mmCIF file of C-alpha atoms in Angstrom:
data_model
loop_
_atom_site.group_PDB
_atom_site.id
_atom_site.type_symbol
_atom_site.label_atom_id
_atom_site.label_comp_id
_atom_site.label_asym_id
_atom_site.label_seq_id
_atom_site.Cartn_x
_atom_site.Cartn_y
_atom_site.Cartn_z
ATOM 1 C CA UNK P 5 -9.136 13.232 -20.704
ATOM 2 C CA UNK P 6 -7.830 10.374 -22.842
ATOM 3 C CA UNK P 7 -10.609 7.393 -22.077
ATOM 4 C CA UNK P 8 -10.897 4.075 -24.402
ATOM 5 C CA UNK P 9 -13.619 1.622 -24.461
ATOM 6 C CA UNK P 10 -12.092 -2.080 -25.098
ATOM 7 C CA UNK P 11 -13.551 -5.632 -25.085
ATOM 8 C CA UNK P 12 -12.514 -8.032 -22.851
ATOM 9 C CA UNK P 13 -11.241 -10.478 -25.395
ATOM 10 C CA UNK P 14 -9.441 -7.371 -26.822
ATOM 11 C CA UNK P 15 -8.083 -6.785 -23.531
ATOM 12 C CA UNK P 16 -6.486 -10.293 -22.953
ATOM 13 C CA UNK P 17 -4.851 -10.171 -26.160
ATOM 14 C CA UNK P 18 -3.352 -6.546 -25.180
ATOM 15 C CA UNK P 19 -1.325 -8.248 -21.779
ATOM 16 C CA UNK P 20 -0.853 -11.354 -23.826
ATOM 17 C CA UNK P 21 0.986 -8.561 -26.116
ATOM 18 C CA UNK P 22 2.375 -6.828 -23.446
ATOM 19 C CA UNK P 23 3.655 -9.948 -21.390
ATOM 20 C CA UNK P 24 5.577 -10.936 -24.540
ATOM 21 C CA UNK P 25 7.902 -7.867 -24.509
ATOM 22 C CA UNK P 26 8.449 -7.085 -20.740
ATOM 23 C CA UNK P 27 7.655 -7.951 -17.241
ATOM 24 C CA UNK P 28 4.000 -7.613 -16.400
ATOM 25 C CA UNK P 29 2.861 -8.328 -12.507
ATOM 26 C CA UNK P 30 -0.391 -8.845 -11.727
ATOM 27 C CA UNK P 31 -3.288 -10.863 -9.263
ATOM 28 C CA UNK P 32 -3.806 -14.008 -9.523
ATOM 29 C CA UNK P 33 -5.388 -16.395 -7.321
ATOM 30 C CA UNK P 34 -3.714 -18.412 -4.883
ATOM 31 C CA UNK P 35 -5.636 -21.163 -3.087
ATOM 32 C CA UNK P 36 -8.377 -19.327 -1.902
ATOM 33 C CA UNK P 37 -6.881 -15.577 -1.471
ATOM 34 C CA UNK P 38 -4.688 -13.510 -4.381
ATOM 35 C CA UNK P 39 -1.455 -12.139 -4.336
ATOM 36 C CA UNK P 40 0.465 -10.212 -7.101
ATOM 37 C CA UNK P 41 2.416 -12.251 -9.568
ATOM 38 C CA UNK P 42 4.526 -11.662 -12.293
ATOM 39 C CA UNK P 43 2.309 -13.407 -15.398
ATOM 40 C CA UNK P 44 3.217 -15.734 -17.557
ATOM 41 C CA UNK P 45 -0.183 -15.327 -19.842
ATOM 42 C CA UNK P 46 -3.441 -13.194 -19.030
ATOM 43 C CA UNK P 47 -5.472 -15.679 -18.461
ATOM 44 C CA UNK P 48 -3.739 -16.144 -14.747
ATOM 45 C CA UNK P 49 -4.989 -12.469 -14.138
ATOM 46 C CA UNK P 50 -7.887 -12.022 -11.470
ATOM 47 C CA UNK P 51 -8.849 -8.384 -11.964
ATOM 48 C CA UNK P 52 -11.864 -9.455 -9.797
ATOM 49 C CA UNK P 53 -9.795 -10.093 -6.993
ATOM 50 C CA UNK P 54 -10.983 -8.931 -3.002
ATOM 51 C CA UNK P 55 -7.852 -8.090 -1.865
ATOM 52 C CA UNK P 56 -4.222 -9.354 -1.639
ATOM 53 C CA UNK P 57 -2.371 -10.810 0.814
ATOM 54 C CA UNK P 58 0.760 -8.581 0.602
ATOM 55 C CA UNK P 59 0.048 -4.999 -0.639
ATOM 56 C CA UNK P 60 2.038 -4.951 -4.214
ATOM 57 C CA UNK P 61 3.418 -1.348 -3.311
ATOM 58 C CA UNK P 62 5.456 -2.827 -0.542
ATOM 59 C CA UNK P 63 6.339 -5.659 -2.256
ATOM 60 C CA UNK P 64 7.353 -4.485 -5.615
ATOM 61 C CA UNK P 65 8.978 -0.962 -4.624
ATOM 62 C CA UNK P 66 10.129 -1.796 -0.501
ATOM 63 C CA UNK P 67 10.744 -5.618 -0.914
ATOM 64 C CA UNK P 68 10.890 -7.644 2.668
ATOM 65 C CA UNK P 69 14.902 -7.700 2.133
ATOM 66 C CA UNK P 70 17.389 -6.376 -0.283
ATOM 67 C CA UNK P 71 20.822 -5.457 -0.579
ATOM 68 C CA UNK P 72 21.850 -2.130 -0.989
ATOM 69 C CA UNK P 73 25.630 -2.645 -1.891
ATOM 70 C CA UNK P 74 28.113 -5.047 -1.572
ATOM 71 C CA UNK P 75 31.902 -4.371 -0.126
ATOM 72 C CA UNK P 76 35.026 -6.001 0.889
ATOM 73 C CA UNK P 77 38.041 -5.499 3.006
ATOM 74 C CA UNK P 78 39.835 -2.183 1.374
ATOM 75 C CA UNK P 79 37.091 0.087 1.364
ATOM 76 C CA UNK P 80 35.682 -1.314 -2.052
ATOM 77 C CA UNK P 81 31.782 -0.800 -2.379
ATOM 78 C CA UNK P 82 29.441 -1.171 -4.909
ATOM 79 C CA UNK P 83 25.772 -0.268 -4.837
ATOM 80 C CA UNK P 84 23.534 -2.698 -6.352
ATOM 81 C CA UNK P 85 19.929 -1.604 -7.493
ATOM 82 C CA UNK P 86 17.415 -3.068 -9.396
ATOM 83 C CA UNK P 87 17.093 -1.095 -13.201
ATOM 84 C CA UNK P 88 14.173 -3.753 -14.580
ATOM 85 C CA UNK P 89 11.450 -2.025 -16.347
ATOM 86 C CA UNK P 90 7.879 -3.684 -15.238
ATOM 87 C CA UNK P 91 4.058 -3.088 -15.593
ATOM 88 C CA UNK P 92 1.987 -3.612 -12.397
ATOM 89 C CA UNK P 93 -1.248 -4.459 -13.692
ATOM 90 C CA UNK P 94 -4.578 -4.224 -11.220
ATOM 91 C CA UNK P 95 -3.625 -1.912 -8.001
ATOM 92 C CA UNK P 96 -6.598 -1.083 -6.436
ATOM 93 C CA UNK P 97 -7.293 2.494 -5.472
ATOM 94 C CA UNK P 98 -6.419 2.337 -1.765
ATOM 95 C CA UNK P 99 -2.898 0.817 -2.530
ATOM 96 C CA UNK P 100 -2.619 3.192 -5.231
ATOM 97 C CA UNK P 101 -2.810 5.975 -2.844
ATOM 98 C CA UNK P 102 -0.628 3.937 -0.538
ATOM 99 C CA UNK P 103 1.818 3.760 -3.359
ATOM 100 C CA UNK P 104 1.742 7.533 -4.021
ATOM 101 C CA UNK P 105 2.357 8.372 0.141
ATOM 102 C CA UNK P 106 5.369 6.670 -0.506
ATOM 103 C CA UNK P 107 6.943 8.073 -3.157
ATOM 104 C CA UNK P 108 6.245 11.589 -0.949
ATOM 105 C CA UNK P 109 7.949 9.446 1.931
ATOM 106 C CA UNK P 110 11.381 8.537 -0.142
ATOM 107 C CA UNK P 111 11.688 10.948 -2.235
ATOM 108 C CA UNK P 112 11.904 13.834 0.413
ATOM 109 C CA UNK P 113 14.832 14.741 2.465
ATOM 110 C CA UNK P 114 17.596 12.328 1.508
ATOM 111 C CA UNK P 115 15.837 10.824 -1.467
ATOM 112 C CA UNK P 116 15.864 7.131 -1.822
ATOM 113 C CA UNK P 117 17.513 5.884 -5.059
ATOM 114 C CA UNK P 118 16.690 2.509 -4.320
ATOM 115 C CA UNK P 119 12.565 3.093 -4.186
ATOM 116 C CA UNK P 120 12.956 5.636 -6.464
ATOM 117 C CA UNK P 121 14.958 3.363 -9.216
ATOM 118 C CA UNK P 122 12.343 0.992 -9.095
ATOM 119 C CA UNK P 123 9.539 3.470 -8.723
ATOM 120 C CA UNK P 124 10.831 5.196 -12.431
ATOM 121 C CA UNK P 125 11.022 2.043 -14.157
ATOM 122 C CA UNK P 126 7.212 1.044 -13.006
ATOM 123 C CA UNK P 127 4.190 1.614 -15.751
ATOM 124 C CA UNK P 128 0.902 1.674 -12.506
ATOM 125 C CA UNK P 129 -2.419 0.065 -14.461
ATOM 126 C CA UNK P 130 -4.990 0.711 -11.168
ATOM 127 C CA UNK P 131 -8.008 -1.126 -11.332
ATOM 128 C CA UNK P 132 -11.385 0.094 -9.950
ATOM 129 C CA UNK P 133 -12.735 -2.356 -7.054
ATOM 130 C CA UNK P 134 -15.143 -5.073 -8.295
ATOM 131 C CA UNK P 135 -14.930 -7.498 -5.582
ATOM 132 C CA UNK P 136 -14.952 -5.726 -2.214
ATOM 133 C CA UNK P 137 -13.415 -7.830 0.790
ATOM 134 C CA UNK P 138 -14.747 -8.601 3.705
ATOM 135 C CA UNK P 139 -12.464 -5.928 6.275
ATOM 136 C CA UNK P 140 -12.300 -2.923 3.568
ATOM 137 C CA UNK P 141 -13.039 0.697 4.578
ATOM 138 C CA UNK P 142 -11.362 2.580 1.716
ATOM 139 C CA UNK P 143 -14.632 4.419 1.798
ATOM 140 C CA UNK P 144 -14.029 6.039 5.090
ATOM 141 C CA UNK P 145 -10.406 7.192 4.528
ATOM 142 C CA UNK P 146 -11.058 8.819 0.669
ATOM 143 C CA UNK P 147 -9.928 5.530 -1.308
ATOM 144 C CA UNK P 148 -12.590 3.782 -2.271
ATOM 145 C CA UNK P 149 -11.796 5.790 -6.089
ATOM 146 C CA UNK P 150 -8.623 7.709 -7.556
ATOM 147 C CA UNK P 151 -8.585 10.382 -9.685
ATOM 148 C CA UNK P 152 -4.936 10.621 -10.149
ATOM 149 C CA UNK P 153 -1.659 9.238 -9.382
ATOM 150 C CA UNK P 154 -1.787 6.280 -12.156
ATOM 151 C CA UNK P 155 -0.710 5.693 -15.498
ATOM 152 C CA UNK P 156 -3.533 4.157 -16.763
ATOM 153 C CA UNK P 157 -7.264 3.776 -14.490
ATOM 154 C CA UNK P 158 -9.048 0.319 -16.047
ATOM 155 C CA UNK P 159 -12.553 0.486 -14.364
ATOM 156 C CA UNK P 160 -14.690 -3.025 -15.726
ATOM 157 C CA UNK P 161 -18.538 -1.790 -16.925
ATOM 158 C CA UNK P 162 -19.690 -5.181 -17.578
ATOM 159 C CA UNK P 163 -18.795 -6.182 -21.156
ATOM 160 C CA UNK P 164 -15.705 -4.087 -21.564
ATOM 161 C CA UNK P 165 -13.227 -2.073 -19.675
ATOM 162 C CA UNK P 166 -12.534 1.781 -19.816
ATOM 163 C CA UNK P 167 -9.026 2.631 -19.961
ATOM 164 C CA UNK P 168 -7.922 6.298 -18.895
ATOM 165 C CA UNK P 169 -4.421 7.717 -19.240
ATOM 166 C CA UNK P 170 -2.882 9.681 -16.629
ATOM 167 C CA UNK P 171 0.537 10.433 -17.836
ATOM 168 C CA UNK P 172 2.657 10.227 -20.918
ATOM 169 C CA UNK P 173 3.699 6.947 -19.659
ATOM 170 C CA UNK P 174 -0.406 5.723 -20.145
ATOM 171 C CA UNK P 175 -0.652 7.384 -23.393
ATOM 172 C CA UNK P 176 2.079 5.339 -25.080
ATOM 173 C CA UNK P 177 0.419 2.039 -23.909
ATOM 174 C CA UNK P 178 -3.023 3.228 -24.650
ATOM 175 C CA UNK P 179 -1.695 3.629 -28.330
ATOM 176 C CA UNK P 180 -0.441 0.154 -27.972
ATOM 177 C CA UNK P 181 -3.481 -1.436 -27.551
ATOM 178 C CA UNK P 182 -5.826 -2.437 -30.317
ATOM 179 C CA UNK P 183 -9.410 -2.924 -31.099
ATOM 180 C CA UNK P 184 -10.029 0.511 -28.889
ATOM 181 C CA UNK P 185 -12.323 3.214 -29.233
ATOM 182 C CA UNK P 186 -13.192 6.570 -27.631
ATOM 183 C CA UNK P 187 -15.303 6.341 -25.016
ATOM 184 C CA UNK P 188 -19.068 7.194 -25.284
ATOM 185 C CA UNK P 189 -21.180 9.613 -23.047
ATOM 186 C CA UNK P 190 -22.968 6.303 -21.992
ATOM 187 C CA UNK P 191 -19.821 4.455 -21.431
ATOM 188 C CA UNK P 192 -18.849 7.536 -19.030
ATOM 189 C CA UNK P 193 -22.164 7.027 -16.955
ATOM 190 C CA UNK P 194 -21.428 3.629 -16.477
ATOM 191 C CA UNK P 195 -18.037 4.281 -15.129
ATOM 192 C CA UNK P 196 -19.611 6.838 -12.497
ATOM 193 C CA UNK P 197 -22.019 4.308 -11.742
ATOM 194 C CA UNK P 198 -19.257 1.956 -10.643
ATOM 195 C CA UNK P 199 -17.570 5.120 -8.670
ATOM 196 C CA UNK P 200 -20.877 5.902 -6.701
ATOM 197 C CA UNK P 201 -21.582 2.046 -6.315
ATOM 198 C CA UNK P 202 -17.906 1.447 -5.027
ATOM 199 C CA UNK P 203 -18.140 4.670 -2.341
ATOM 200 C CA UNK P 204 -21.058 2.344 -0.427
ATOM 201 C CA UNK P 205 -19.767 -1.371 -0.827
ATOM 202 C CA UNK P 206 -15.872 -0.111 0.210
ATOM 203 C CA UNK P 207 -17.123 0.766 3.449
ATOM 204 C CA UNK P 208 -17.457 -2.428 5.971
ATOM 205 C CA UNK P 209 -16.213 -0.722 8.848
ATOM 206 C CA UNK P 210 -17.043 2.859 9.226
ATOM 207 C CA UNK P 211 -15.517 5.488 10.127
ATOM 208 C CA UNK P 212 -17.890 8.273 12.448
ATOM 209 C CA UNK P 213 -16.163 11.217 11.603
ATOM 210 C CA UNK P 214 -14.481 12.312 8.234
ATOM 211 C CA UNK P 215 -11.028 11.604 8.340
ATOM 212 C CA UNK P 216 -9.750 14.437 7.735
ATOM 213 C CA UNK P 217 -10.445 15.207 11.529
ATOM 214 C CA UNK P 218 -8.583 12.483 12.906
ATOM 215 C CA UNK P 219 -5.118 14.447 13.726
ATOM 216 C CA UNK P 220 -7.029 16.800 16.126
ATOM 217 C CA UNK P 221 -9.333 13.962 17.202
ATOM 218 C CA UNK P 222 -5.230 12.347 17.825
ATOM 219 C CA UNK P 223 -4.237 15.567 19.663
ATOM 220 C CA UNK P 224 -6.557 15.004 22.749
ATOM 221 C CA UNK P 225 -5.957 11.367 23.061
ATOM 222 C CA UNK P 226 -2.155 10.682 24.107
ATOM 223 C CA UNK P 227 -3.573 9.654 27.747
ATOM 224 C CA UNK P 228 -6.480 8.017 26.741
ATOM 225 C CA UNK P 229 -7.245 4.330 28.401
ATOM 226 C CA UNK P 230 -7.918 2.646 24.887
ATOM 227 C CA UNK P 231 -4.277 2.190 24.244
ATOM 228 C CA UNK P 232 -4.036 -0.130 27.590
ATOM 229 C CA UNK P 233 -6.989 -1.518 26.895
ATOM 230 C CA UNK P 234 -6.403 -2.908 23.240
ATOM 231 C CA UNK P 235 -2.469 -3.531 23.955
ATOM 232 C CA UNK P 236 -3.365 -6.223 27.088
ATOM 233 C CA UNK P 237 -3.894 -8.524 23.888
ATOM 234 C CA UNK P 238 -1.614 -7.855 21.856
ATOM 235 C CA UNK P 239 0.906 -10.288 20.945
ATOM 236 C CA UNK P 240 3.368 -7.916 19.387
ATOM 237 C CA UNK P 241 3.437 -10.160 16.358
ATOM 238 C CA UNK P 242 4.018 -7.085 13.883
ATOM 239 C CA UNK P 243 1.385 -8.844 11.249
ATOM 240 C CA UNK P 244 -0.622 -5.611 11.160
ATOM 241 C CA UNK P 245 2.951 -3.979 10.059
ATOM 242 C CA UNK P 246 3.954 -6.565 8.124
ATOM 243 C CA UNK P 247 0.268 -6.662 5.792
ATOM 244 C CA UNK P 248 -0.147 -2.845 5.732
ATOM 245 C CA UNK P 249 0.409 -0.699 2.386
ATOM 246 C CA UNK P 250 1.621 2.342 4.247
ATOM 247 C CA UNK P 251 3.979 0.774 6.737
ATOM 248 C CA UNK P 252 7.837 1.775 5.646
ATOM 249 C CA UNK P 253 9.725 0.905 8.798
ATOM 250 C CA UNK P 254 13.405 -1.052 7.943
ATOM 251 C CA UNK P 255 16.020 -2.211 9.775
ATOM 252 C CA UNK P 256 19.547 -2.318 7.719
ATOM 253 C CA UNK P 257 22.132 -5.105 8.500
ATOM 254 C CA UNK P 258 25.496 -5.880 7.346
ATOM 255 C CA UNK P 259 25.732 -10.053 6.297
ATOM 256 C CA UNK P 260 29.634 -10.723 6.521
ATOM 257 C CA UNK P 261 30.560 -13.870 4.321
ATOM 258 C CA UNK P 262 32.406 -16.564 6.017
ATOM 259 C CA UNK P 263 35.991 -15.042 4.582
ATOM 260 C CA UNK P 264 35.826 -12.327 6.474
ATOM 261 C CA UNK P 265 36.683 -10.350 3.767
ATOM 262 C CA UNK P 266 33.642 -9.716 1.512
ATOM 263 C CA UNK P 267 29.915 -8.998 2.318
ATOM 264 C CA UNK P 268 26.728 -7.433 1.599
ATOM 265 C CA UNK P 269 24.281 -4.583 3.356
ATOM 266 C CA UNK P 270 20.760 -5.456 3.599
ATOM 267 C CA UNK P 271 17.722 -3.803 4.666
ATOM 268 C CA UNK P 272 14.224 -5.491 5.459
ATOM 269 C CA UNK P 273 11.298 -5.319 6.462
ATOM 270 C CA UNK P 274 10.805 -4.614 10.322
ATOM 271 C CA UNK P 275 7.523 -2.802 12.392
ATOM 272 C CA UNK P 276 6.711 -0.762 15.134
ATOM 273 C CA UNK P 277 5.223 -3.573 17.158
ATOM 274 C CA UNK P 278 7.723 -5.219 17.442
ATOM 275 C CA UNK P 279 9.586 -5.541 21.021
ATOM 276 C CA UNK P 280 12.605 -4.325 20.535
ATOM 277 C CA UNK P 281 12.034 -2.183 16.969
ATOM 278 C CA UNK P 282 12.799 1.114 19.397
ATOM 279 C CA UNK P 283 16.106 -0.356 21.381
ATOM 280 C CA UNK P 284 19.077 1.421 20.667
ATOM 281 C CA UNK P 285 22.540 1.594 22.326
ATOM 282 C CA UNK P 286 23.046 0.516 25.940
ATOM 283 C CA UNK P 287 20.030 -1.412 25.999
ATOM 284 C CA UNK P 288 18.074 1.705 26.128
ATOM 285 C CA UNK P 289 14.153 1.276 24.687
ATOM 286 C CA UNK P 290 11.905 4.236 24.237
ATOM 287 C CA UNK P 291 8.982 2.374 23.409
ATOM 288 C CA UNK P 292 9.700 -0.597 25.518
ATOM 289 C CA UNK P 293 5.418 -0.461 26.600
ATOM 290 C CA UNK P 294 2.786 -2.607 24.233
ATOM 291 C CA UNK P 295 0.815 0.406 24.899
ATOM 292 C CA UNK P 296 2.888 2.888 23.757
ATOM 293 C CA UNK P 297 3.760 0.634 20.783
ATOM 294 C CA UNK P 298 0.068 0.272 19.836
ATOM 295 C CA UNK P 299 -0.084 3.553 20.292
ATOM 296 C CA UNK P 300 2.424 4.775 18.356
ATOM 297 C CA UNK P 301 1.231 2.888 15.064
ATOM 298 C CA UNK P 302 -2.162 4.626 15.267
ATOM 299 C CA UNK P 303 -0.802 7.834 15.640
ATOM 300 C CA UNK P 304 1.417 6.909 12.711
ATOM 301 C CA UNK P 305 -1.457 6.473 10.413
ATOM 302 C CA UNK P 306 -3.441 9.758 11.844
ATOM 303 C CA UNK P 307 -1.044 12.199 12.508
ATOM 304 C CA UNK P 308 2.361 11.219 12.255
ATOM 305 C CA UNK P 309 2.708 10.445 8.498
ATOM 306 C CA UNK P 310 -0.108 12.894 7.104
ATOM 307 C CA UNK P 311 1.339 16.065 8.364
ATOM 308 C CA UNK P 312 5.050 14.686 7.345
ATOM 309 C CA UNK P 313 4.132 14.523 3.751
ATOM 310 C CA UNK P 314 1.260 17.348 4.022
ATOM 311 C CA UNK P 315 -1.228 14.618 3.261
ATOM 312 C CA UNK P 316 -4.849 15.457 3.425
ATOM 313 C CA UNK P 317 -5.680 11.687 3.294
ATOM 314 C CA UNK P 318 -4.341 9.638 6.491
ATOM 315 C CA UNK P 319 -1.709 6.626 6.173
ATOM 316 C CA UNK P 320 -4.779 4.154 6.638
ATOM 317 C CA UNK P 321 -6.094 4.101 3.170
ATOM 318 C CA UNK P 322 -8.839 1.181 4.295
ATOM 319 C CA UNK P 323 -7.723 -1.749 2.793
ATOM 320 C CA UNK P 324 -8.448 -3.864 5.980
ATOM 321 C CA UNK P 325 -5.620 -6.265 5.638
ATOM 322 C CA UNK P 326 -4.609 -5.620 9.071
ATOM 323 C CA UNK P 327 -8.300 -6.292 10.375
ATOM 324 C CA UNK P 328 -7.648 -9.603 8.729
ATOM 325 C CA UNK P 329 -4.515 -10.666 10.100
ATOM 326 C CA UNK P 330 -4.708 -9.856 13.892
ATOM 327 C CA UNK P 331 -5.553 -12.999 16.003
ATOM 328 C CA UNK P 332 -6.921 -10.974 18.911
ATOM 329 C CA UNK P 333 -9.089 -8.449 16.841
ATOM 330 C CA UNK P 334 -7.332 -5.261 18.495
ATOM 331 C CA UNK P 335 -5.662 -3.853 15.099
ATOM 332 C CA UNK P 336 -8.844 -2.239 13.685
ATOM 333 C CA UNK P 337 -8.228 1.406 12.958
ATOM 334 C CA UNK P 338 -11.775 2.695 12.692
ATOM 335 C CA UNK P 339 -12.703 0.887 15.915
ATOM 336 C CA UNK P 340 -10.176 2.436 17.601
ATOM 337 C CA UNK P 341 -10.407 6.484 16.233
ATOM 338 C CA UNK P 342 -14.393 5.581 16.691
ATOM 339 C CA UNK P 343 -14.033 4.827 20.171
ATOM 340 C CA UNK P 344 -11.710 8.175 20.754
ATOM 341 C CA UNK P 345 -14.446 10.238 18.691
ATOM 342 C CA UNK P 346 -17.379 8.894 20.443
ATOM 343 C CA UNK P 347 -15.342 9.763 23.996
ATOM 344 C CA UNK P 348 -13.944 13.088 23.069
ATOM 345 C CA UNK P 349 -15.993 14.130 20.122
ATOM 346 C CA UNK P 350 -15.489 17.207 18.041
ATOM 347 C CA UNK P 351 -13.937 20.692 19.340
#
């Protein structure tokens, strides 16, 4: 285990350094909420942030629209991808694991070259939580700490960060930084003491069973009345889609230019509940039902998605954004298994 003990005043000057030779995105603050940036100096980094609006492993891996290739009358195509080499500084745990569901997700089957362009040419500095917001419950789904998965784990323990490396990737910027030292048996205590600290405050909304039982608990409840009940006020808005880390969904477009002879695919963002997300040809719609719709997203982050990728952890790593965003307070995960546990309990 490669862990280094740096000042904070060491640390700026290490992503000043670091900004100056490639692109470095991180949180900043913006109005009275954060969202990941690219930076133009460290001192526009808020590694104390809550949470961010958009989760940075959608937006920086699956952005809301891109174009795939480009193509003209003939049969002429060319595939355009992004090869930019970038650090993403700050990822909290729960969109770290978020992160590493997805490259399971596009790198299986047909793999993605896209994702998986963008995903190679990413350096991953997670950041331990130090601000917990208001909706989180990374606690209850195993994500309120990682262990793995990153390049490089920064955890804060008051006057200076620890910096673990988790690849060869983190080892060559661990080397790059200066003013470090090897981290002290003391130092190490500290750092647990932020883990065991972080496994109680990441918990607003919890969770009554451990979720690892949640795709049986899912099993028993296809029929269950909850699904009418919360869908009667839903406005099939798709913000709970649109905020989540673990959502994927996209729909892909053609955009013909005006000549008629040139033009551009696309794919972008799109979400289960949405009306219309499950028409196809002849106007037929196999989730045409709110219900089934709401339905179908919680059984997504359950069942669906943890047994496609032979995940122990579900697709609701707790970050709460969703919790957040829904005007009539239905998109809650843990009220929603909580309510199926307390009905159907454990068998």
């Amino acid at each position: 285990m490669n862990v280094k003990k740096i000042s904070k005043s060491a640390f700026t000057s290490f992503v000043d350094e670091l900004i100056s030779k490639q692109k470095v995105i991180g949180a900043q603050a913006k109005g009275d909420r954060f969202e990941f940036e690219q930076l133009e100096s460290a001192n526009q980094l808020r590694l104390d942030y809550d949470v961010t609006l958009r989760p940075p492993n959608r937006k920086y891996f699956l952005p809301p629209v891109e174009t795939l290739l480009t193509y003209e009358v003939g049969g002429s195509y060319q595939s355009v991808s992004d090869s930019t080499e970038f650090i993403l500084l700050g990822i909290h745990p729960y969109d770290l694991e978020a992160l590493n569901q997805m490259d399971l997700i596009f790198e299986q089957d047909n793999c993605d070259s896209h994702y998986m362009k963008r995903r190679n040419n990413a350096t991953i500095i997670a950041c331990d939580v130090v601000t917990p917001s208001r909706d989180v419950f990374a606690a209850s789904m195993g994500t309120a700490t990682v262990k793995s998965g990153f390049d490089v784990l920064l955890t804060d323990i008051g006057d200076s960060y620890l910096m673990e490396s988790g690849s060869p990737k983190g080892d060559k910027l661990l080397a790059k930084a200066k003013g470090t030292a090897d981290a002290t048996a003391e130092d190490l205590e500290k750092r647990q003491k932020v883990w065991n600290e972080n496994q109680n405050r990441l918990n607003k909304h919890k969770l009554n069973c451990d979720y690892s039982y949640l795709h049986k608990l899912l099993e028993r409840a296809y029929s269950h009345p909850v699904w009418e009940e919360k869908a009667k006020t839903c406005f099939s808005c798709g913000s709970c889609n649109q905020v989540c880390p673990t959502c994927y969904c996209f729909n892909v477009q053609d955009d013909v230019n005006w000549d008629f002879v040139k033009g551009k695919r696309q794919r972008a963002w799109d979400g289960c509940l949405l009306d219309g997300f499950t028409k196809v040809a002849g106007e037929h719609e196999f989730r045409k039902k709110r219900a089934d719709r709401f339905r179908h997203r919680l059984y997504r982050k359950g069942k669906y998605v943890p047994e496609k990728i032979s995940s122990k952890i579900p697709a609701c790593v707790g970050c709460g954004r969703c919790v957040h965003a829904c005007l009539p307070d239905i998109a809650n995960p843990v009220n929603v298994y909580n309510r199926l546990f307390d009905d159907l309990g454990l068998r």
